[in-house]
Short mmCIF file of C-alpha atoms in Angstrom, two decimals:
data_model
loop_
_atom_site.label_atom_id
_atom_site.label_comp_id
_atom_site.label_asym_id
_atom_site.label_seq_id
_atom_site.Cartn_x
_atom_site.Cartn_y
_atom_site.Cartn_z
CA MET A 1 0.00 0.00 0.00
CA LYS A 2 1.69 3.19 -1.17
CA ARG A 3 0.58 6.51 0.29
CA LEU A 4 2.63 9.44 1.52
CA ALA A 5 1.73 9.02 5.18
CA LEU A 6 5.08 10.22 6.51
CA LEU A 7 3.85 13.81 6.26
CA THR A 8 0.78 12.76 8.22
CA LEU A 9 3.04 11.42 10.95
CA LEU A 10 4.73 14.79 11.20
CA LEU A 11 1.47 16.72 11.34
CA THR A 12 -0.13 14.46 13.93
CA GLY A 13 3.02 14.23 16.03
CA THR A 14 1.84 17.28 17.99
CA ALA A 15 -1.45 15.68 19.01
CA PRO A 16 -0.30 14.20 22.35
CA ALA A 17 0.80 17.62 23.53
CA LEU A 18 -2.74 18.97 23.10
CA HIS A 19 -4.52 16.42 25.30
CA ALA A 20 -4.10 15.45 28.93
CA GLU A 21 -4.88 11.89 27.84
CA PRO A 22 -3.73 11.57 24.22
CA TRP A 23 -6.09 9.81 21.85
CA LEU A 24 -3.11 8.77 19.71
CA THR A 25 0.04 7.04 20.91
CA GLY A 26 3.11 6.83 18.72
CA ASP A 27 6.25 4.76 18.65
CA GLY A 28 9.13 5.62 16.32
CA TRP A 29 10.92 8.58 14.79
CA ILE A 30 10.95 10.99 11.84
CA ALA A 31 13.89 12.89 10.38
CA LEU A 32 15.01 15.35 7.71
CA GLY A 33 18.46 14.65 6.37
CA THR A 34 21.05 14.38 3.63
CA SER A 35 23.18 11.44 2.54
CA THR A 36 25.60 10.17 -0.09
CA VAL A 37 23.25 7.33 -1.06
CA GLU A 38 22.18 7.68 -4.69
CA GLY A 39 18.81 9.39 -5.04
CA GLU A 40 18.72 10.35 -1.34
CA ASP A 41 20.74 13.59 -1.38
CA LEU A 42 17.95 15.25 0.60
CA TRP A 43 15.38 13.07 2.32
CA PHE A 44 12.48 13.14 4.75
CA GLY A 45 11.38 9.90 6.36
CA GLY A 46 11.44 7.65 9.36
CA ASP A 47 10.00 4.56 10.93
CA GLY A 48 6.95 4.76 13.16
CA THR A 49 3.41 3.73 14.00
CA TRP A 50 0.51 5.65 15.54
CA ARG A 51 -2.48 3.98 17.21
CA THR A 52 -5.70 5.15 18.79
CA ASN A 53 -5.44 4.89 22.56
CA TRP A 54 -8.62 3.17 23.65
CA ASP A 55 -10.23 -0.28 23.81
CA GLY A 56 -12.65 -1.25 21.07
CA LEU A 57 -12.65 -0.04 17.48
CA GLY A 58 -9.80 2.20 16.41
CA LEU A 59 -7.17 2.93 13.79
CA SER A 60 -3.46 2.44 13.27
CA PHE A 61 -1.21 3.95 10.64
CA GLY A 62 2.47 4.39 10.03
CA ALA A 63 5.33 4.26 7.57
CA PHE A 64 8.86 3.02 7.01
CA GLY A 65 11.22 4.69 4.54
CA THR A 66 11.54 8.05 2.83
CA LEU A 67 9.09 10.19 0.88
CA GLY A 68 8.96 9.12 -2.74
CA ARG A 69 9.48 5.65 -4.16
CA GLU A 70 11.30 4.07 -1.23
CA HIS A 71 8.74 3.69 1.52
CA GLU A 72 6.03 1.39 2.82
CA THR A 73 2.84 2.77 4.36
CA TYR A 74 0.64 0.99 6.88
CA ALA A 75 -3.03 1.69 7.64
CA ALA A 76 -5.56 -0.56 9.32
CA LEU A 77 -8.86 -0.68 11.17
CA SER A 78 -8.24 -2.13 14.63
CA TYR A 79 -9.99 -3.66 17.61
CA SER A 80 -8.19 -3.51 20.96
CA LEU A 81 -8.86 -5.21 24.27
CA GLY A 82 -6.18 -4.61 26.88
CA SER A 83 -2.82 -5.73 25.49
CA THR A 84 -4.43 -7.61 22.59
CA ARG A 85 -4.97 -5.92 19.24
CA TYR A 86 -6.51 -7.12 15.98
CA GLU A 87 -5.94 -5.18 12.76
CA ILE A 88 -7.32 -5.48 9.23
CA GLY A 89 -6.29 -3.49 6.16
CA ASN A 90 -2.54 -3.25 5.62
CA PRO A 91 -1.02 -3.70 9.09
CA ARG A 92 2.73 -3.82 9.65
CA PRO A 93 3.92 -7.40 9.00
CA ALA A 94 4.59 -9.46 12.11
CA TYR A 95 8.02 -10.31 10.67
CA ASP A 96 9.05 -6.63 10.85
CA GLN A 97 7.95 -6.13 14.45
CA PHE A 98 10.73 -8.26 15.97
CA ALA A 99 14.50 -8.67 15.46
CA ARG A 100 14.66 -5.59 13.25
CA PRO A 101 18.04 -4.75 11.70
CA LEU A 102 19.65 -1.89 13.60
CA LEU A 103 20.98 -0.53 10.29
CA SER A 104 17.73 1.37 9.66
CA ASP A 105 18.23 3.26 12.92
CA VAL A 106 21.83 4.21 12.08
CA MET A 107 21.53 5.04 8.35
CA LEU A 108 17.99 4.76 7.01
CA THR A 109 18.88 5.57 3.42
CA GLU A 110 21.36 2.67 3.22
CA ALA A 111 18.90 0.30 4.93
CA LEU A 112 16.42 1.06 2.13
CA GLN A 113 19.00 -0.25 -0.37
CA ARG A 114 19.15 -3.52 1.61
CA THR A 115 15.51 -4.35 2.42
CA ASP A 116 16.11 -7.88 1.13
CA THR A 117 18.12 -8.56 4.32
CA GLY A 118 16.20 -8.90 7.58
CA TYR A 119 12.92 -7.41 6.36
CA SER A 120 9.58 -8.90 5.39
CA ARG A 121 9.01 -10.00 1.82
CA LEU A 122 6.14 -7.51 1.90
CA THR A 123 8.42 -4.60 2.80
CA ASP A 124 11.07 -5.57 0.27
CA GLY A 125 8.47 -6.09 -2.45
CA THR A 126 6.70 -2.79 -1.81
CA ILE A 127 9.96 -0.82 -1.97
CA THR A 128 11.58 -2.61 -4.91
CA GLN A 129 8.65 -3.64 -7.16
CA ASN A 130 5.80 -1.83 -8.88
CA ASN A 131 2.17 -2.28 -7.81
CA TYR A 132 3.15 -4.48 -4.87
CA LEU A 133 0.13 -3.69 -2.69
CA PRO A 134 -0.39 -5.96 0.34
CA ALA A 135 -3.69 -6.34 2.20
CA GLY A 136 -4.28 -8.49 5.24
CA ALA A 137 -4.82 -8.85 8.97
CA SER A 138 -2.74 -9.19 12.11
CA TYR A 139 -2.98 -10.27 15.74
CA GLN A 140 -0.68 -8.56 18.25
CA ARG A 141 0.21 -8.80 21.91
CA SER A 142 3.06 -7.21 23.82
CA ASP A 143 5.61 -9.94 23.04
CA MET A 144 4.19 -11.70 19.97
CA ALA A 145 2.51 -11.03 16.66
CA ALA A 146 1.06 -12.95 13.72
CA SER A 147 -0.03 -11.61 10.35
CA LEU A 148 -1.43 -12.84 7.05
CA HIS A 149 -1.22 -10.74 3.87
CA TYR A 150 -2.12 -11.24 0.21
CA VAL A 151 -0.67 -9.33 -2.78
CA ASP A 152 -3.23 -9.58 -5.56
CA ASP A 153 -1.14 -8.46 -8.56
CA TYR A 154 1.55 -11.00 -7.69
CA ASN A 155 -0.77 -13.78 -6.44
CA THR A 156 1.39 -14.02 -3.30
CA THR A 157 0.37 -14.98 0.24
CA VAL A 158 2.65 -14.12 3.17
CA LEU A 159 2.24 -15.59 6.67
CA GLY A 160 4.42 -14.09 9.41
CA LEU A 161 5.09 -14.85 13.08
CA GLY A 162 7.28 -13.02 15.56
CA GLY A 163 7.97 -12.93 19.26
CA GLY A 164 10.35 -11.88 22.00
CA TRP A 165 11.33 -13.20 25.41
CA HIS A 166 13.92 -12.80 28.17
CA MET A 167 16.46 -15.51 28.81
CA GLY A 168 18.57 -14.62 31.82
CA ASP A 169 20.39 -11.38 30.99
CA TRP A 170 19.53 -11.70 27.31
CA ARG A 171 16.62 -10.26 25.37
CA MET A 172 15.84 -12.64 22.50
CA GLU A 173 13.62 -12.02 19.49
CA ALA A 174 12.77 -14.28 16.56
CA ALA A 175 10.59 -14.10 13.46
CA LEU A 176 9.54 -16.49 10.71
CA GLU A 177 7.83 -15.79 7.42
CA TYR A 178 6.37 -18.18 4.85
CA VAL A 179 5.83 -16.86 1.33
CA ASP A 180 3.65 -18.70 -1.21
CA GLY A 181 3.72 -17.26 -4.72
CA ASP A 182 5.36 -18.51 -7.90
CA SER A 183 7.31 -20.72 -5.50
CA SER A 184 7.26 -21.37 -1.76
CA ASP A 185 10.10 -19.86 0.27
CA ALA A 186 10.77 -18.64 3.79
CA ASN A 187 12.54 -15.89 5.71
CA ALA A 188 13.74 -16.32 9.30
CA LYS A 189 15.81 -14.35 11.80
CA LEU A 190 17.06 -14.51 15.36
CA GLN A 191 18.36 -11.61 17.44
CA GLY A 192 19.98 -11.47 20.87
CA ARG A 193 20.69 -8.33 22.90
CA TYR A 194 22.86 -8.13 25.98
CA MET A 195 23.96 -5.27 28.26
CA LEU A 196 27.74 -4.96 27.99
CA GLY A 197 29.42 -2.28 30.05
CA SER A 198 27.50 0.96 29.69
CA GLY A 199 25.93 -0.09 26.40
CA GLU A 200 24.02 -2.83 24.61
CA MET A 201 25.47 -5.42 22.25
CA SER A 202 23.21 -6.99 19.66
CA GLY A 203 23.65 -9.79 17.15
CA THR A 204 21.20 -10.75 14.41
CA LEU A 205 21.23 -13.72 12.05
CA SER A 206 18.85 -13.58 9.08
CA TYR A 207 17.92 -16.17 6.47
CA ASN A 208 16.50 -14.32 3.47
CA GLU A 209 15.59 -16.97 0.90
CA ALA A 210 12.11 -15.56 0.18
CA ASN A 211 13.77 -12.21 -0.63
CA ASP A 212 16.25 -13.94 -2.94
CA ALA A 213 19.16 -12.71 -0.82
CA PRO A 214 21.96 -14.51 1.04
CA ALA A 215 21.90 -15.19 4.76
CA ALA A 216 23.56 -12.40 6.74
CA MET A 217 24.88 -11.42 10.15
CA GLU A 218 24.63 -8.01 11.83
CA LEU A 219 26.62 -7.06 14.94
CA ALA A 220 26.12 -3.73 16.68
CA TYR A 221 27.14 -2.01 19.91
CA ARG A 222 25.24 1.07 21.13
CA HIS A 223 26.59 3.00 24.10
CA PRO A 224 26.67 6.49 25.62
CA LEU A 225 29.75 8.64 25.01
CA THR A 226 28.63 11.61 27.13
CA ASN A 227 25.36 12.69 28.73
CA THR A 228 24.18 14.02 25.35
CA ILE A 229 25.92 11.79 22.81
CA SER A 230 25.39 8.10 22.10
CA MET A 231 27.44 6.04 19.65
CA THR A 232 26.71 2.97 17.54
CA GLU A 233 29.27 0.76 15.81
CA LEU A 234 27.73 -1.66 13.31
CA VAL A 235 28.93 -4.37 10.93
CA SER A 236 26.65 -6.28 8.54
CA VAL A 237 27.98 -9.09 6.34
CA PRO A 238 26.17 -11.38 3.84
CA PHE A 239 27.72 -14.81 4.23
CA GLU A 240 27.86 -15.68 0.53
CA GLU A 241 28.78 -12.16 -0.64
CA PRO A 242 31.07 -10.66 2.04
CA GLU A 243 32.31 -8.04 -0.43
CA ASP A 244 28.86 -6.43 -0.17
CA GLY A 245 29.13 -6.05 3.61
CA LEU A 246 29.18 -2.72 5.39
CA ALA A 247 30.72 -1.11 8.47
CA LEU A 248 29.26 2.05 10.00
CA VAL A 249 29.79 4.37 12.95
CA GLY A 250 26.89 6.56 14.02
CA ALA A 251 26.38 9.26 16.63
CA ASN A 252 23.15 10.65 18.13
CA ILE A 253 23.78 14.15 19.47
CA TYR A 254 20.78 15.09 21.60
CA LEU A 255 19.87 18.76 21.32
CA ARG A 256 16.70 19.20 23.33
CA GLY A 257 14.16 16.69 24.58
CA GLU A 258 13.69 13.99 21.95
CA THR A 259 15.37 15.97 19.16
CA SER A 260 18.83 14.95 18.02
CA LEU A 261 21.39 15.51 15.29
CA ASP A 262 22.28 12.11 13.86
CA VAL A 263 25.49 11.65 11.87
CA SER A 264 26.91 8.41 10.49
CA GLY A 265 29.56 7.23 8.09
CA GLY A 266 31.45 4.19 6.90
CA TYR A 267 31.83 1.85 3.95
CA GLY A 268 29.37 -0.39 2.14
CA ALA A 269 30.18 -2.68 -0.79
CA GLY A 270 33.50 -0.83 -1.13
CA ASP A 271 31.96 2.66 -1.35
CA GLY A 272 32.09 5.45 1.21
CA LEU A 273 28.83 6.29 2.97
CA ALA A 274 27.79 9.35 4.97
CA SER A 275 24.54 10.72 6.36
CA ALA A 276 23.37 13.56 8.61
CA ALA A 277 19.83 14.23 9.83
CA LEU A 278 17.77 16.19 12.32
CA ARG A 279 15.63 13.62 14.08
CA PHE A 280 12.62 13.65 16.40
CA GLU A 281 11.63 10.59 18.42
CA PHE A 282 8.04 10.04 19.57
#
């Protein structure tokens, strides 16, 4: 489903400030930035979801990507009861709600060039193919989700499952996706996060057969440098094509409240990469 909902996110981002009890709750971020990635010299985008904040019938909407061709938009009618939520329309795939690649948080524009690694077939298809318009339903709780989508023009059905749990000092998340179209394939991923020193270490393994991409590993370490600066060091390597791997260093420089200046740089597939953005978290 392709609509320019990122601007809607920006406009509605002020809603919580106008109500003692906000009728919308949001989770994510939006940013305006520049980068060396081809076609993304100047970009506006982010990754977030807004939901009505009451039990019963409601709405959810959101987006992932940048304004223009490279984004996916979510919109669904919902029914909520406590921590349980049902959605119908084009909800965010369950596969994308857990074990997400940290790359999109460090350099969004480069992540959009690599949606075949660690992302749902629905997300990769929407961003890279024409008229790839999913419709479906999802079931969500705090630590699990399931979704079923159908893409009519491609006669493709996508079933996704995801969940997270604590195992000692580790936070574990896993997701599985079955894709039935011209052929039957699967995506799968497993992520572990662990507090190390003053920061958090994460490791993600992804199997991306349904996206026609090699399996890959992502390692990242996020930690504070000062009271107002946090750093992230990240390496992502496809096992069968290590020459296409990338290494990045990113910094979040917090200016005021939830606003930050984000800068990042490194190398990907042998080319230099750089990005800078003014970001607002909600």
